[in-house]
Amino acid sequence: MNDEDCILIVDDNTDNIRLITDYLRESEFKTAFAKDGTVGLERARLLHPSLILLDIMMPPPDGFETCRNLKSGDDTREIPVIFMTALANVEDKVKAFELGAVDYIVKPVQKEEVLARVRTHLSIQKLRHRLDLQNQLLKEENKRFKILEEAAFEGVALLDGNVVMEVNSRLEGLLGRSREEAVGKALPDFSTPDYRDELEQYLASNRAKPFVADFSRRDGPEIPVEIRQGSMSYRNRAFKVVAFRDLSYQQLLERENQSLKTDLKDRYRFGPLVGKSPAMQKVYEQISKAAATEFSTVVMGETGVGKELTARAIHQLSARKDRAFMPVNCGAIAENLFEAEFFGYRKGAFTGAATDNPGLLDRAHEGVLFLDEISELNVGQQAKLLRVLQDGEYYPVGSRDVKKADVMVVAASNKDLKEMVAQGKMRDDFFFRINVLEIKVPPLRERLDDLPLLIEHFLGKISSEKNAAPLSTEVLHSCRGYQWPGNIRELNNVLQRYIANDQLDLPFDPILFPSSTPAGLFDAVERLEKDMIVDALKRHGWHRERTSSFLKIPRRTLHRKMIKYGLKPSGDI
């Protein structure tokens, strides 16, 4: 890149500005920065940078409003804007592109991704200028190049039909082929055989929707690529512009973030957690994401589902696994001791403070701080903790020396935090700060397929000196019919009593198959049918429509059978 290229960074976080500036200056890019949208707009008008890296989550005006202002000005409209965001939902991406952004980078930023995006868009800009200089007629067709800016992929090719007419240097590197080797060849010939027919159909369709295919490299392994196509007119002829995004780097990051994730579906243990049901597979994937990103995470679930074990799994799979895991029962901390407990205190700070005492943030430094039952914190305590989470700094009680807080926060709650925000019991800014990621651990009744694994796990763990007999098929069948309101904790308690007393003391009346020979097949079938209906009714709170849907029978049939077996919502059977 030449010396005229200048990148403007607009972000309210000084650390982010410093990090990205270092990345860009290492590659000899000139940089400028602004810490809010208003100053960013002024500097864009003054400097007219080649590219703007714009943070979304800033104090007003935020990134969206700043981009809207940039695109409404004649002197800043054509400057490419790349959003930087920690949000990964589709709505934010769509809104960004609708406002005129050309791409987005997900925080925390990676050096390779930042440089790839910057070089891609500067390359696109230079390609546009070069074509403009070659023929002034292209000025009327510049809008057709918007597809290149919106795609913001790493390679660009110009096609006549499906034949390559021109490529940029990024695409040469992506395919591992020189311009001379690519020009004049059909683009589908560079894809793997499994994708060639589909790629030809895609190019012939002129669909704007992206297409994913594997491409062969002359000097390396196959590479997954996402393609987006658009069209342009040149001297009354229609040409096709195809933009490429390399997906291999994203896949590599996912593999490096969590090597265990490749075999998730075949695993029944994930750190301290046990289970292989679809519901738990989803939890494992969310744990992997939380461990890889180290974003603040809230673990939701009923009492006894294993929220702390989930938090410990995040810790064990994160880069902080060799540092402390500090669990905190938020409901057990007295309000007048909150600051001393979390921030620590200095000798003489108050009566009885005979020595310096480190707080929870000190002990969890560079590790994981687990805030159990975070819903028990009042609004005042939330405000004090919010300042630490936002600024990363705090003062021990009785001290004027600021300390740095380097902790990953994982919180847990069995209450609906969004409802608490609506009721004014939780600050919305505190909620959004801790709830970047959310993991919902299912209750045991929604993962009954894991019961045999859980029972085997607990029996093996509890019976260290004596071998406990495995539970019979009939007992397992009965366990599946129970709601387990205490979840995993209740199951563990039942099995502990079983080991201690040599007798299984179930917290319910077992629905067992008769031990003696039944009077006939018809009677056995009716008993089983009745038991299944009773179980389904209880599970769905005696709601007939949901129960009939669960049993896959018409509602009238359910009503008729309830009358037949004398089943009533009161539970009298």
Coordinates of C-alpha atoms in Angstrom, one line a residue, residues 213-458:
A213 CA -18.1 -24.2 -2.4
D214 CA -14.7 -25.9 -2.0
F215 CA -12.0 -24.7 -4.3
S216 CA -8.8 -26.6 -5.3
R217 CA -5.4 -24.9 -4.8
R218 CA -2.5 -25.8 -6.9
D219 CA -0.1 -25.7 -4.0
G220 CA -2.2 -26.7 -1.1
P221 CA -5.3 -28.4 0.3
E222 CA -8.8 -27.6 -0.7
I223 CA -10.2 -24.4 0.7
P224 CA -13.9 -23.5 1.6
V225 CA -14.9 -20.2 0.0
E226 CA -18.1 -18.1 0.2
I227 CA -19.0 -16.4 -3.1
R228 CA -21.3 -13.5 -3.9
Q229 CA -22.0 -12.3 -7.5
G230 CA -23.1 -9.0 -9.1
S231 CA -23.2 -7.5 -12.6
M232 CA -21.8 -4.5 -14.3
S233 CA -22.1 -2.9 -17.8
Y234 CA -19.0 -1.9 -19.8
R235 CA -19.3 -0.5 -23.3
N236 CA -22.8 -1.9 -23.6
R237 CA -21.7 -5.4 -22.6
A238 CA -22.7 -7.2 -19.4
F239 CA -20.0 -8.6 -17.2
K240 CA -20.2 -10.4 -13.9
V241 CA -18.3 -9.4 -10.8
V242 CA -17.6 -12.3 -8.3
A243 CA -16.3 -11.6 -4.8
F244 CA -14.8 -14.3 -2.6
R245 CA -14.4 -14.8 1.2
D246 CA -12.0 -17.4 2.6
L247 CA -13.8 -19.5 5.2
S248 CA -10.8 -21.6 6.2
Y249 CA -9.5 -19.1 8.8
Q250 CA -12.8 -19.0 10.6
Q251 CA -12.9 -22.8 10.6
L252 CA -9.3 -23.0 11.9
L253 CA -10.2 -20.6 14.8
E254 CA -13.2 -22.8 15.7
R255 CA -11.0 -25.9 15.8
E256 CA -8.3 -24.2 17.8
N257 CA -10.8 -22.7 20.3
Q258 CA -12.1 -26.0 21.2
S259 CA -10.5 -29.2 20.0
L260 CA -13.0 -31.3 21.9
K261 CA -15.8 -29.9 19.9
T262 CA -15.1 -32.0 16.8
D263 CA -16.4 -35.1 18.5
L264 CA -19.2 -33.5 20.5
K265 CA -22.0 -35.7 19.2
D266 CA -20.1 -38.9 20.2
R267 CA -19.2 -37.7 23.7
Y268 CA -21.2 -38.2 26.8
R269 CA -18.9 -36.2 29.1
F270 CA -17.9 -32.6 28.7
G271 CA -15.6 -31.5 31.5
P272 CA -17.5 -32.2 34.7
L273 CA -20.8 -32.5 32.8
V274 CA -22.5 -35.8 31.8
G275 CA -25.0 -36.4 29.1
K276 CA -25.3 -36.8 25.3
S277 CA -28.9 -35.8 24.7
P278 CA -29.5 -33.1 22.0
A279 CA -30.3 -30.6 24.7
M280 CA -26.9 -31.1 26.4
Q281 CA -25.1 -31.1 23.0
K282 CA -26.4 -27.6 22.6
V283 CA -25.1 -26.6 26.0
Y284 CA -21.7 -28.0 25.2
E285 CA -21.5 -25.9 22.0
Q286 CA -22.5 -22.8 24.0
I287 CA -19.8 -23.6 26.6
S288 CA -17.2 -23.9 23.9
K289 CA -18.1 -20.5 22.5
A290 CA -18.0 -18.9 26.0
A291 CA -14.6 -20.5 26.8
A292 CA -13.1 -19.4 23.5
T293 CA -14.4 -15.7 23.5
E294 CA -14.2 -15.1 27.3
F295 CA -17.2 -12.9 27.1
S296 CA -19.3 -12.4 30.2
T297 CA -21.8 -15.2 30.4
V298 CA -25.0 -15.9 32.3
V299 CA -25.9 -19.6 33.0
M300 CA -29.7 -19.9 33.5
G301 CA -31.6 -22.9 34.9
E302 CA -33.6 -24.3 37.6
T303 CA -32.2 -25.2 41.0
G304 CA -30.1 -28.3 40.9
V305 CA -29.5 -28.5 37.1
G306 CA -25.7 -28.0 37.4
K307 CA -25.1 -24.3 36.8
E308 CA -21.9 -24.2 38.8
L309 CA -20.6 -27.3 36.9
T310 CA -21.4 -25.5 33.7
A311 CA -19.3 -22.5 34.9
R312 CA -16.5 -24.9 35.9
A313 CA -16.6 -26.4 32.4
I314 CA -16.2 -22.9 30.9
H315 CA -13.2 -22.3 33.2
Q316 CA -11.5 -25.7 32.4
L317 CA -11.9 -25.1 28.6
S318 CA -10.7 -21.5 28.6
A319 CA -7.2 -20.0 28.4
R320 CA -7.6 -19.3 32.1
K321 CA -7.8 -22.9 33.2
D322 CA -4.5 -22.7 35.1
R323 CA -5.8 -19.7 37.1
A324 CA -8.3 -19.5 39.9
F325 CA -12.0 -20.4 39.7
M326 CA -13.6 -18.2 42.4
P327 CA -17.2 -19.1 43.2
V328 CA -19.3 -16.4 45.1
N329 CA -22.7 -16.9 46.6
C330 CA -24.1 -13.4 46.0
G331 CA -27.0 -14.0 48.4
A332 CA -24.7 -14.7 51.3
I333 CA -22.8 -11.4 51.2
A334 CA -24.1 -8.8 53.6
E335 CA -24.7 -5.4 52.0
N336 CA -22.5 -3.5 54.4
L337 CA -19.6 -5.9 53.6
F338 CA -20.0 -6.0 49.9
E339 CA -17.1 -3.6 49.0
A340 CA -14.8 -5.2 51.5
E341 CA -15.6 -8.7 50.2
F342 CA -15.2 -7.9 46.5
F343 CA -12.6 -5.1 46.5
G344 CA -10.6 -6.1 49.7
Y345 CA -9.4 -3.5 52.3
R346 CA -6.3 -1.9 53.7
K347 CA -5.1 -2.1 57.3
G348 CA -6.9 0.5 59.4
A349 CA -9.7 1.0 56.8
F350 CA -12.3 0.3 59.6
T351 CA -12.5 -1.0 63.1
G352 CA -11.1 -4.5 63.2
A353 CA -9.1 -4.2 59.9
A354 CA -5.8 -5.2 61.5
T355 CA -4.1 -6.2 58.3
D356 CA -4.4 -5.8 54.5
N357 CA -7.0 -8.3 53.1
P358 CA -7.4 -9.2 49.4
G359 CA -10.9 -9.2 48.0
L360 CA -12.6 -11.7 45.6
L361 CA -11.4 -9.7 42.6
D362 CA -7.8 -10.1 43.9
R363 CA -8.1 -13.8 44.4
A364 CA -9.8 -14.3 41.0
H365 CA -7.2 -12.2 39.1
E366 CA -6.6 -13.6 35.6
G367 CA -9.1 -16.4 36.4
V368 CA -12.8 -16.8 36.5
L369 CA -15.2 -15.1 38.9
F370 CA -18.4 -17.2 39.3
L371 CA -21.3 -15.1 40.6
D372 CA -23.8 -17.6 41.8
E373 CA -27.5 -16.4 42.1
I374 CA -26.6 -13.0 40.8
S375 CA -30.3 -12.0 41.0
E376 CA -29.7 -11.6 44.8
L377 CA -27.6 -8.5 44.3
N378 CA -29.5 -5.3 44.9
V379 CA -29.4 -2.3 42.6
G380 CA -26.8 -0.5 44.7
Q381 CA -24.5 -3.6 44.6
Q382 CA -25.0 -3.9 40.9
A383 CA -23.9 -0.3 40.4
K384 CA -20.7 -0.9 42.3
L385 CA -19.8 -4.0 40.4
L386 CA -20.8 -2.5 37.1
R387 CA -18.0 0.1 37.4
V388 CA -15.4 -2.6 37.8
L389 CA -16.8 -4.6 34.8
Q390 CA -16.8 -1.5 32.6
D391 CA -13.5 0.2 33.6
G392 CA -11.6 -2.9 34.8
E393 CA -10.4 -0.9 37.8
Y394 CA -11.4 -0.6 41.5
Y395 CA -10.1 0.8 44.8
P396 CA -9.7 -1.4 47.9
V397 CA -11.6 0.0 50.9
G398 CA -9.3 2.5 52.6
S399 CA -6.9 2.8 49.7
R400 CA -6.4 5.5 47.0
D401 CA -4.3 3.2 44.8
V402 CA -6.3 1.9 41.8
K403 CA -6.1 -1.9 41.1
K404 CA -6.7 -3.7 37.8
A405 CA -9.4 -6.3 37.5
D406 CA -8.6 -9.0 35.0
V407 CA -11.3 -11.6 35.5
M408 CA -13.7 -13.5 33.2
V409 CA -17.2 -13.2 34.7
V410 CA -19.6 -16.1 34.7
A411 CA -22.9 -15.6 36.5
A412 CA -25.8 -17.9 37.3
S413 CA -29.4 -17.5 38.1
N414 CA -32.6 -19.5 38.4
K415 CA -34.7 -16.3 38.0
D416 CA -35.7 -14.5 34.8
L417 CA -33.2 -11.6 34.7
K418 CA -35.1 -9.9 31.8
E419 CA -38.2 -9.8 34.0
M420 CA -36.1 -8.4 36.9
V421 CA -35.0 -5.6 34.5
A422 CA -38.6 -4.9 33.6
Q423 CA -39.6 -4.8 37.3
G424 CA -36.7 -2.4 38.1
K425 CA -34.9 -5.0 40.3
M426 CA -31.9 -5.1 38.0
R427 CA -30.2 -2.3 36.2
D428 CA -30.4 -2.7 32.4
D429 CA -26.8 -1.6 31.9
F430 CA -25.7 -4.2 34.4
F431 CA -27.8 -6.9 32.7
F432 CA -26.3 -6.1 29.3
R433 CA -22.8 -6.0 30.7
I434 CA -23.0 -9.5 32.2
N435 CA -25.3 -11.1 29.7
V436 CA -23.2 -11.0 26.5
L437 CA -23.7 -14.8 26.2
E438 CA -26.4 -16.8 27.8
I439 CA -26.5 -20.6 28.4
K440 CA -29.7 -22.3 29.4
V441 CA -29.1 -25.6 31.2
P442 CA -32.2 -27.8 30.7
P443 CA -34.0 -29.4 33.6
L444 CA -33.6 -33.2 34.0
R445 CA -37.2 -33.8 32.8
E446 CA -36.2 -32.4 29.4
R447 CA -33.1 -34.7 29.1
L448 CA -34.4 -38.0 30.4
D449 CA -32.3 -39.8 27.7
D450 CA -29.3 -39.0 29.9
L451 CA -30.7 -40.7 33.0
P452 CA -28.9 -44.1 32.5
L453 CA -25.6 -42.2 32.0
L454 CA -26.1 -40.0 35.0
I455 CA -27.1 -42.9 37.2
E456 CA -24.0 -44.9 36.1
H457 CA -21.8 -41.8 36.7
F458 CA -23.1 -41.1 40.2

